[in-house]
C-alpha cells in the first residue's frame, strides 16, 4: 500500500476500527518527514503491508483489489461501514444483495477498498 504520506493516519484508523488489529512491525523512512518505510499490520488475522512512497506515482488504489472482512453480527457491520466509510466513497451501500445476509463495499478516505460482509 502506498499511502502518499498518510500511512500513519491510515494505521491509526484501522487500529481503532478493527477489533484485535495490531502493528506487527514498523520501520520509518530515513527522512522522518517521508513517513513510514514499511509497516506490517495484523487486521484481525489478515496481514497487510503499508508504506509511504517517497516517489510520486501516477497511480493510486483500484477497487478491483479489496480487503474482504467477514463480521459476526449486524451491529459490527454497521460500525465498520460507518468508521471505514467516513470521508470515503460508497461503491455498494449496506444491503442484502442475495449472496449474504448483509454486505457493503466502500473506499475509505485513504483510497483503500473494503468489502464488508455479514455471511
Tab-separated table of C-alpha atoms in Angstrom:
chain	number	residue	atom	x	y	z
A	1	UNK	CA	0.000	0.000	0.000
A	2	UNK	CA	1.347	3.381	-0.914
A	3	UNK	CA	-0.436	5.936	1.236
A	4	UNK	CA	1.226	9.079	-0.171
A	5	UNK	CA	2.361	10.337	3.228
A	6	UNK	CA	-0.748	9.237	5.105
A	7	UNK	CA	0.238	5.733	6.242
A	8	UNK	CA	0.385	6.671	9.944
A	9	UNK	CA	-3.127	8.165	9.826
A	10	UNK	CA	-4.430	5.112	7.946
A	11	UNK	CA	-2.847	2.783	10.506
A	12	UNK	CA	-4.450	4.740	13.366
A	13	UNK	CA	-7.870	4.469	11.718
A	14	UNK	CA	-7.523	0.723	11.045
A	15	UNK	CA	-6.343	0.021	14.615
A	16	UNK	CA	-9.318	1.954	16.006
A	17	UNK	CA	-11.900	0.427	13.648
A	18	UNK	CA	-10.907	-3.246	13.597
A	19	UNK	CA	-11.048	-5.161	16.895
A	20	UNK	CA	-7.812	-7.003	17.643
A	21	UNK	CA	-5.841	-5.122	14.975
A	22	UNK	CA	-2.176	-4.530	15.779
A	23	UNK	CA	1.101	-3.293	14.331
A	24	UNK	CA	3.433	-6.278	13.905
A	25	UNK	CA	6.402	-4.139	12.843
A	26	UNK	CA	7.105	-0.628	11.603
A	27	UNK	CA	10.214	0.975	10.090
A	28	UNK	CA	10.349	4.725	9.426
A	29	UNK	CA	11.937	6.239	6.324
A	30	UNK	CA	15.463	7.593	6.948
A	31	UNK	CA	13.954	11.056	6.374
A	32	UNK	CA	11.240	11.270	9.069
A	33	UNK	CA	9.117	13.683	7.014
A	34	UNK	CA	8.661	10.931	4.399
A	35	UNK	CA	6.765	8.786	6.914
A	36	UNK	CA	6.701	5.005	7.185
A	37	UNK	CA	9.064	2.966	5.019
A	38	UNK	CA	7.239	-0.276	5.795
A	39	UNK	CA	4.781	-1.414	8.427
A	40	UNK	CA	3.132	-4.797	8.804
A	41	UNK	CA	-0.356	-4.837	10.283
A	42	UNK	CA	-2.447	-7.694	11.596
A	43	UNK	CA	-6.050	-6.753	10.832
A	44	UNK	CA	-7.974	-9.490	12.643
A	45	UNK	CA	-5.787	-12.187	11.105
A	46	UNK	CA	-5.224	-10.506	7.736
A	47	UNK	CA	-1.586	-9.423	7.307
A	48	UNK	CA	-1.241	-6.152	5.380
A	49	UNK	CA	1.893	-4.213	4.437
A	50	UNK	CA	1.664	-0.414	4.475
A	51	UNK	CA	4.201	2.032	3.064
A	52	UNK	CA	4.523	5.761	2.427
A	53	UNK	CA	6.083	6.037	-1.003
A	54	UNK	CA	8.885	8.570	-1.296
A	55	UNK	CA	8.189	8.558	-5.050
A	56	UNK	CA	5.194	10.347	-6.565
A	57	UNK	CA	3.436	7.660	-8.613
A	58	UNK	CA	0.949	8.338	-11.362
A	59	UNK	CA	-1.473	5.779	-9.946
A	60	UNK	CA	-3.474	5.095	-6.813
A	61	UNK	CA	-5.509	2.233	-5.409
A	62	UNK	CA	-8.074	0.390	-7.504
A	63	UNK	CA	-11.299	-1.065	-6.082
A	64	UNK	CA	-10.652	-4.229	-8.097
A	65	UNK	CA	-8.312	-5.138	-5.204
A	66	UNK	CA	-10.205	-5.083	-1.920
A	67	UNK	CA	-9.773	-6.149	1.668
A	68	UNK	CA	-12.647	-8.570	2.394
A	69	UNK	CA	-13.831	-8.759	6.003
A	70	UNK	CA	-16.479	-11.114	7.408
A	71	UNK	CA	-18.146	-9.908	10.617
A	72	UNK	CA	-20.119	-11.757	13.278
A	73	UNK	CA	-23.186	-9.507	13.579
A	74	UNK	CA	-25.120	-6.631	12.023
A	75	UNK	CA	-24.031	-4.085	14.654
A	76	UNK	CA	-20.357	-4.780	13.900
A	77	UNK	CA	-21.012	-4.470	10.157
A	78	UNK	CA	-22.804	-1.135	10.593
A	79	UNK	CA	-19.991	0.170	12.831
A	80	UNK	CA	-17.292	-0.784	10.312
A	81	UNK	CA	-19.253	0.742	7.427
A	82	UNK	CA	-19.567	3.997	9.384
A	83	UNK	CA	-15.959	4.145	10.607
A	84	UNK	CA	-14.163	2.964	7.479
A	85	UNK	CA	-16.572	4.831	5.194
A	86	UNK	CA	-16.223	8.231	6.872
A	87	UNK	CA	-14.729	10.588	4.297
A	88	UNK	CA	-14.614	7.823	1.687
A	89	UNK	CA	-16.897	6.709	-1.129
A	90	UNK	CA	-19.598	4.061	-1.218
A	91	UNK	CA	-19.378	1.537	-4.040
A	92	UNK	CA	-22.302	-0.623	-2.833
A	93	UNK	CA	-24.362	0.641	0.113
A	94	UNK	CA	-25.103	-1.644	3.038
A	95	UNK	CA	-27.809	-4.033	1.915
A	96	UNK	CA	-28.961	-7.559	1.120
A	97	UNK	CA	-27.677	-8.484	-2.321
A	98	UNK	CA	-28.691	-12.140	-2.125
A	99	UNK	CA	-25.229	-13.626	-1.620
A	100	UNK	CA	-25.029	-12.903	2.130
A	101	UNK	CA	-27.152	-11.580	4.982
A	102	UNK	CA	-25.751	-8.050	4.533
A	103	UNK	CA	-22.888	-6.540	2.554
A	104	UNK	CA	-21.248	-3.173	1.859
A	105	UNK	CA	-18.369	-2.129	-0.401
A	106	UNK	CA	-16.553	1.141	0.098
A	107	UNK	CA	-13.318	3.011	-0.425
A	108	UNK	CA	-12.023	4.581	2.776
A	109	UNK	CA	-10.685	8.154	2.861
A	110	UNK	CA	-7.210	6.810	2.013
A	111	UNK	CA	-8.477	5.079	-1.138
A	112	UNK	CA	-8.341	1.520	0.220
A	113	UNK	CA	-11.244	-0.652	-0.954
A	114	UNK	CA	-13.137	-2.692	1.677
A	115	UNK	CA	-15.795	-5.353	1.118
A	116	UNK	CA	-17.600	-5.838	4.429
A	117	UNK	CA	-19.787	-8.896	4.798
A	118	UNK	CA	-22.205	-10.494	7.240
A	119	UNK	CA	-22.443	-14.115	5.999
